[in-house]
Amino acid sequence: MTRSGLLIILSSPSGAGKSTLARRLMAWDETLRFSVSATTRPPREGEIEGKHYYFRTRPEFQALIENDQMLEHAEVFGNLYGSPREPVELAIREGRDTLFDVDWQGGQQIRNSPLGQQVVSVFILPPSMTELERRLISRAQDAPEVIALRMQKSRDEISHWAEYDYVLVNREIDGCFDELRTIIRAERMRRERQTGLAGFVKQLGG
């Protein structure tokens, strides 16, 4: 039996563990494909076309939007970023899952796209705002004013939790990862995703 591929959306406020969970998922299942974004910004040293980004001119990117070939897109600091539709459609047909590390706006656009039926969306919550701030500080990557801005943005991000299929509280990364794997395993087995199931049952005389 075969199945159609999933579009797995992970969202969370900064510092809640989304990137760590995404890396663990990719290591757990090597067939999982991380969605490669398109961008209008120029390549940086060492970046490879199709591996790190799909580099496009602004007119090319706008044409993709106008032709409904972007699952989601946004402008950040003067450059356009987004998820091309064609590679994801190919993965769905081949039964391969695609992982998206996006914010609530990107997740909303993907869910509302023509591929929305294949989406499994998971929102990761911190155990508390105090713990979230502690994690941001412990990374030692940002100045205090930047952390304050991240905390402010986190509250807005968290307000969209109810839009997601699943919500996990990342109290401890190993336990949260186990819960995330359980979700993905179950979603892969949903009856409507088993594209070869009807033919198999027919062979059984059902």
mmCIF file of C-alpha atoms in Angstrom:
data_model
loop_
_atom_site.group_PDB
_atom_site.id
_atom_site.type_symbol
_atom_site.label_atom_id
_atom_site.label_comp_id
_atom_site.label_asym_id
_atom_site.label_seq_id
_atom_site.Cartn_x
_atom_site.Cartn_y
_atom_site.Cartn_z
ATOM 1 C CA MET A 1 0.000 0.000 0.000
ATOM 2 C CA THR A 2 1.076 3.560 -0.653
ATOM 3 C CA ARG A 3 0.200 6.869 0.959
ATOM 4 C CA SER A 4 0.232 10.544 0.074
ATOM 5 C CA GLY A 5 2.848 12.806 1.630
ATOM 6 C CA LEU A 6 2.191 15.132 4.545
ATOM 7 C CA LEU A 7 2.885 18.830 4.923
ATOM 8 C CA ILE A 8 4.103 19.056 8.526
ATOM 9 C CA ILE A 9 3.981 22.592 9.906
ATOM 10 C CA LEU A 10 5.905 23.416 13.069
ATOM 11 C CA SER A 11 5.361 26.808 14.665
ATOM 12 C CA SER A 12 6.333 28.297 18.007
ATOM 13 C CA PRO A 13 7.559 31.485 19.611
ATOM 14 C CA SER A 14 11.321 31.983 19.441
ATOM 15 C CA GLY A 15 13.051 29.884 22.099
ATOM 16 C CA ALA A 16 10.297 27.281 22.524
ATOM 17 C CA GLY A 17 12.289 24.518 20.818
ATOM 18 C CA LYS A 18 10.872 24.405 17.282
ATOM 19 C CA SER A 19 14.254 24.360 15.496
ATOM 20 C CA THR A 20 15.633 21.649 17.797
ATOM 21 C CA LEU A 21 12.560 19.492 17.214
ATOM 22 C CA ALA A 22 12.818 20.022 13.449
ATOM 23 C CA ARG A 23 16.459 18.870 13.451
ATOM 24 C CA ARG A 24 15.542 15.794 15.493
ATOM 25 C CA LEU A 25 12.738 14.916 13.080
ATOM 26 C CA MET A 26 15.109 15.123 10.113
ATOM 27 C CA ALA A 27 17.603 12.843 11.900
ATOM 28 C CA TRP A 28 14.839 10.410 12.929
ATOM 29 C CA ASP A 29 13.457 9.981 9.405
ATOM 30 C CA GLU A 30 15.872 10.581 6.542
ATOM 31 C CA THR A 31 13.013 10.477 3.998
ATOM 32 C CA LEU A 32 11.601 13.653 5.523
ATOM 33 C CA ARG A 33 12.221 16.651 3.257
ATOM 34 C CA PHE A 34 12.772 20.125 4.691
ATOM 35 C CA SER A 35 10.969 22.754 2.627
ATOM 36 C CA VAL A 36 13.497 24.902 0.745
ATOM 37 C CA SER A 37 12.363 28.513 0.540
ATOM 38 C CA ALA A 38 12.652 30.853 -2.418
ATOM 39 C CA THR A 39 14.059 34.337 -1.834
ATOM 40 C CA THR A 40 14.865 37.514 -3.726
ATOM 41 C CA ARG A 41 17.941 38.262 -1.640
ATOM 42 C CA PRO A 42 21.317 37.529 -3.268
ATOM 43 C CA PRO A 43 23.156 34.317 -2.327
ATOM 44 C CA ARG A 44 25.653 34.480 0.500
ATOM 45 C CA GLU A 45 29.041 32.817 0.320
ATOM 46 C CA GLY A 46 28.681 29.041 0.383
ATOM 47 C CA GLU A 47 24.932 28.975 -0.268
ATOM 48 C CA ILE A 48 23.828 26.530 -2.964
ATOM 49 C CA GLU A 49 20.846 26.940 -5.268
ATOM 50 C CA GLY A 50 18.134 24.409 -4.400
ATOM 51 C CA LYS A 51 19.805 23.342 -1.155
ATOM 52 C CA HIS A 52 19.761 26.451 0.991
ATOM 53 C CA TYR A 53 17.335 28.570 -1.085
ATOM 54 C CA TYR A 54 15.884 28.964 -4.547
ATOM 55 C CA PHE A 55 17.292 32.345 -5.568
ATOM 56 C CA ARG A 56 14.910 34.355 -7.730
ATOM 57 C CA THR A 57 14.705 37.903 -9.003
ATOM 58 C CA ARG A 58 11.813 40.004 -7.723
ATOM 59 C CA PRO A 59 9.961 39.787 -11.079
ATOM 60 C CA GLU A 60 10.415 35.994 -11.079
ATOM 61 C CA PHE A 61 9.133 35.764 -7.502
ATOM 62 C CA GLN A 62 6.156 38.011 -8.276
ATOM 63 C CA ALA A 63 5.316 35.809 -11.263
ATOM 64 C CA LEU A 64 5.278 32.745 -9.002
ATOM 65 C CA ILE A 65 2.841 34.511 -6.669
ATOM 66 C CA GLU A 66 0.587 35.618 -9.523
ATOM 67 C CA ASN A 67 0.544 32.082 -10.966
ATOM 68 C CA ASP A 68 -0.427 30.586 -7.582
ATOM 69 C CA GLN A 69 2.915 28.766 -7.323
ATOM 70 C CA MET A 70 3.782 29.908 -3.787
ATOM 71 C CA LEU A 71 2.221 28.134 -0.808
ATOM 72 C CA GLU A 72 3.129 31.049 1.440
ATOM 73 C CA HIS A 73 5.201 34.189 1.173
ATOM 74 C CA ALA A 74 6.163 37.323 3.062
ATOM 75 C CA GLU A 75 8.458 40.313 2.736
ATOM 76 C CA VAL A 76 11.192 40.565 5.370
ATOM 77 C CA PHE A 77 13.630 43.494 5.481
ATOM 78 C CA GLY A 78 12.996 44.334 1.837
ATOM 79 C CA ASN A 79 13.362 40.798 0.460
ATOM 80 C CA LEU A 80 10.654 38.303 -0.458
ATOM 81 C CA TYR A 81 10.676 34.796 1.019
ATOM 82 C CA GLY A 82 8.287 31.924 0.424
ATOM 83 C CA SER A 83 7.633 28.220 -0.132
ATOM 84 C CA PRO A 84 7.374 27.097 -3.786
ATOM 85 C CA ARG A 85 4.424 24.832 -4.506
ATOM 86 C CA GLU A 86 5.866 22.538 -7.218
ATOM 87 C CA PRO A 87 8.484 20.631 -5.119
ATOM 88 C CA VAL A 88 5.889 20.065 -2.390
ATOM 89 C CA GLU A 89 3.317 18.695 -4.839
ATOM 90 C CA LEU A 90 5.927 16.267 -6.175
ATOM 91 C CA ALA A 91 6.743 15.087 -2.638
ATOM 92 C CA ILE A 92 3.041 14.523 -1.898
ATOM 93 C CA ARG A 93 2.622 12.363 -5.010
ATOM 94 C CA GLU A 94 5.726 10.347 -4.124
ATOM 95 C CA GLY A 95 4.524 9.748 -0.556
ATOM 96 C CA ARG A 96 7.283 11.855 1.019
ATOM 97 C CA ASP A 97 6.597 14.270 3.853
ATOM 98 C CA THR A 98 7.684 17.920 3.817
ATOM 99 C CA LEU A 99 8.581 19.806 6.990
ATOM 100 C CA PHE A 100 7.864 23.535 7.304
ATOM 101 C CA ASP A 101 9.439 25.702 10.000
ATOM 102 C CA VAL A 102 7.173 28.767 9.680
ATOM 103 C CA ASP A 103 5.378 31.335 11.823
ATOM 104 C CA TRP A 104 1.595 31.449 12.271
ATOM 105 C CA GLN A 105 1.134 33.624 9.170
ATOM 106 C CA GLY A 106 3.031 31.192 6.965
ATOM 107 C CA GLY A 107 1.154 28.277 8.499
ATOM 108 C CA GLN A 108 -2.171 29.984 7.861
ATOM 109 C CA GLN A 109 -1.329 30.544 4.190
ATOM 110 C CA ILE A 110 -0.281 26.908 3.704
ATOM 111 C CA ARG A 111 -3.448 25.615 5.400
ATOM 112 C CA ASN A 112 -5.549 27.847 3.114
ATOM 113 C CA SER A 113 -3.666 26.746 -0.020
ATOM 114 C CA PRO A 114 -4.901 24.074 -2.492
ATOM 115 C CA LEU A 115 -2.702 21.585 -0.603
ATOM 116 C CA GLY A 116 -4.313 22.322 2.756
ATOM 117 C CA GLN A 117 -5.857 18.840 3.046
ATOM 118 C CA GLN A 118 -2.366 17.372 3.418
ATOM 119 C CA VAL A 119 -1.376 19.661 6.294
ATOM 120 C CA VAL A 120 -0.645 18.501 9.836
ATOM 121 C CA SER A 121 0.046 21.563 11.965
ATOM 122 C CA VAL A 122 1.717 21.501 15.373
ATOM 123 C CA PHE A 123 2.233 24.466 17.688
ATOM 124 C CA ILE A 124 4.961 24.263 20.338
ATOM 125 C CA LEU A 125 4.366 26.133 23.608
ATOM 126 C CA PRO A 126 6.910 26.897 26.338
ATOM 127 C CA PRO A 127 6.059 25.734 29.882
ATOM 128 C CA SER A 128 5.900 29.391 30.991
ATOM 129 C CA MET A 129 6.855 32.857 29.789
ATOM 130 C CA THR A 130 9.483 33.000 32.518
ATOM 131 C CA GLU A 131 11.099 29.832 31.183
ATOM 132 C CA LEU A 132 10.879 31.134 27.619
ATOM 133 C CA GLU A 133 12.742 34.308 28.595
ATOM 134 C CA ARG A 134 15.342 32.243 30.474
ATOM 135 C CA ARG A 135 15.968 30.125 27.360
ATOM 136 C CA LEU A 136 16.385 33.215 25.179
ATOM 137 C CA ILE A 137 18.848 34.729 27.652
ATOM 138 C CA SER A 138 20.807 31.463 28.007
ATOM 139 C CA ARG A 139 21.432 31.331 24.255
ATOM 140 C CA ALA A 140 23.589 34.466 24.692
ATOM 141 C CA GLN A 141 22.849 35.503 21.123
ATOM 142 C CA ASP A 142 20.800 38.661 21.597
ATOM 143 C CA ALA A 143 21.062 41.971 23.426
ATOM 144 C CA PRO A 144 18.492 42.656 26.198
ATOM 145 C CA GLU A 145 16.457 44.966 23.961
ATOM 146 C CA VAL A 146 16.289 42.274 21.258
ATOM 147 C CA ILE A 147 15.128 39.702 23.808
ATOM 148 C CA ALA A 148 12.422 42.137 24.943
ATOM 149 C CA LEU A 149 11.220 42.441 21.332
ATOM 150 C CA ARG A 150 11.255 38.650 20.935
ATOM 151 C CA MET A 151 9.175 38.261 24.090
ATOM 152 C CA GLN A 152 6.671 40.791 22.793
ATOM 153 C CA LYS A 153 6.435 38.977 19.456
ATOM 154 C CA SER A 154 6.102 35.652 21.307
ATOM 155 C CA ARG A 155 2.870 36.759 22.951
ATOM 156 C CA ASP A 156 1.386 37.570 19.550
ATOM 157 C CA GLU A 157 2.567 34.227 18.147
ATOM 158 C CA ILE A 158 1.099 32.282 21.085
ATOM 159 C CA SER A 159 -2.295 33.973 20.607
ATOM 160 C CA HIS A 160 -2.743 31.856 17.435
ATOM 161 C CA TRP A 161 -2.350 28.473 19.149
ATOM 162 C CA ALA A 162 -5.982 27.480 18.558
ATOM 163 C CA GLU A 163 -5.513 27.536 14.769
ATOM 164 C CA TYR A 164 -3.330 24.399 14.912
ATOM 165 C CA ASP A 165 -4.286 20.706 14.796
ATOM 166 C CA TYR A 166 -2.037 19.839 17.748
ATOM 167 C CA VAL A 167 -0.491 21.824 20.593
ATOM 168 C CA LEU A 168 2.478 20.489 22.562
ATOM 169 C CA VAL A 169 4.040 21.997 25.679
ATOM 170 C CA ASN A 170 7.817 21.649 25.538
ATOM 171 C CA ARG A 171 8.578 21.097 29.209
ATOM 172 C CA GLU A 172 11.395 18.705 28.325
ATOM 173 C CA ILE A 173 12.738 18.208 24.809
ATOM 174 C CA ASP A 174 12.901 14.372 24.774
ATOM 175 C CA GLY A 175 9.312 13.979 25.928
ATOM 176 C CA CYS A 176 8.067 16.632 23.504
ATOM 177 C CA PHE A 177 9.894 14.938 20.643
ATOM 178 C CA ASP A 178 8.308 11.583 21.504
ATOM 179 C CA GLU A 179 4.859 13.208 21.403
ATOM 180 C CA LEU A 180 5.646 14.822 18.048
ATOM 181 C CA ARG A 181 6.737 11.482 16.558
ATOM 182 C CA THR A 182 3.518 9.880 17.816
ATOM 183 C CA ILE A 183 1.473 12.536 16.011
ATOM 184 C CA ILE A 184 3.321 12.023 12.738
ATOM 185 C CA ARG A 185 3.092 8.236 12.893
ATOM 186 C CA ALA A 186 -0.674 8.432 13.509
ATOM 187 C CA GLU A 187 -1.264 10.998 10.756
ATOM 188 C CA ARG A 188 0.624 8.856 8.259
ATOM 189 C CA MET A 189 -1.796 6.007 8.997
ATOM 190 C CA ARG A 190 -5.039 7.969 8.543
ATOM 191 C CA ARG A 191 -7.404 6.084 6.230
ATOM 192 C CA GLU A 192 -7.740 8.915 3.706
ATOM 193 C CA ARG A 193 -3.946 9.109 3.294
ATOM 194 C CA GLN A 194 -3.619 5.388 2.411
ATOM 195 C CA THR A 195 -3.901 5.788 -1.353
ATOM 196 C CA GLY A 196 -3.577 2.064 -2.040
ATOM 197 C CA LEU A 197 -5.997 0.956 0.670
ATOM 198 C CA ALA A 198 -9.136 0.649 -1.486
ATOM 199 C CA GLY A 199 -7.378 -1.643 -3.962
ATOM 200 C CA PHE A 200 -5.945 -3.771 -1.156
ATOM 201 C CA VAL A 201 -9.345 -4.197 0.476
ATOM 202 C CA LYS A 202 -10.863 -5.077 -2.901
ATOM 203 C CA GLN A 203 -8.341 -7.904 -3.229
ATOM 204 C CA LEU A 204 -9.545 -9.181 0.122
ATOM 205 C CA GLY A 205 -13.089 -9.274 -1.257
ATOM 206 C CA GLY A 206 -14.243 -6.286 0.798
#
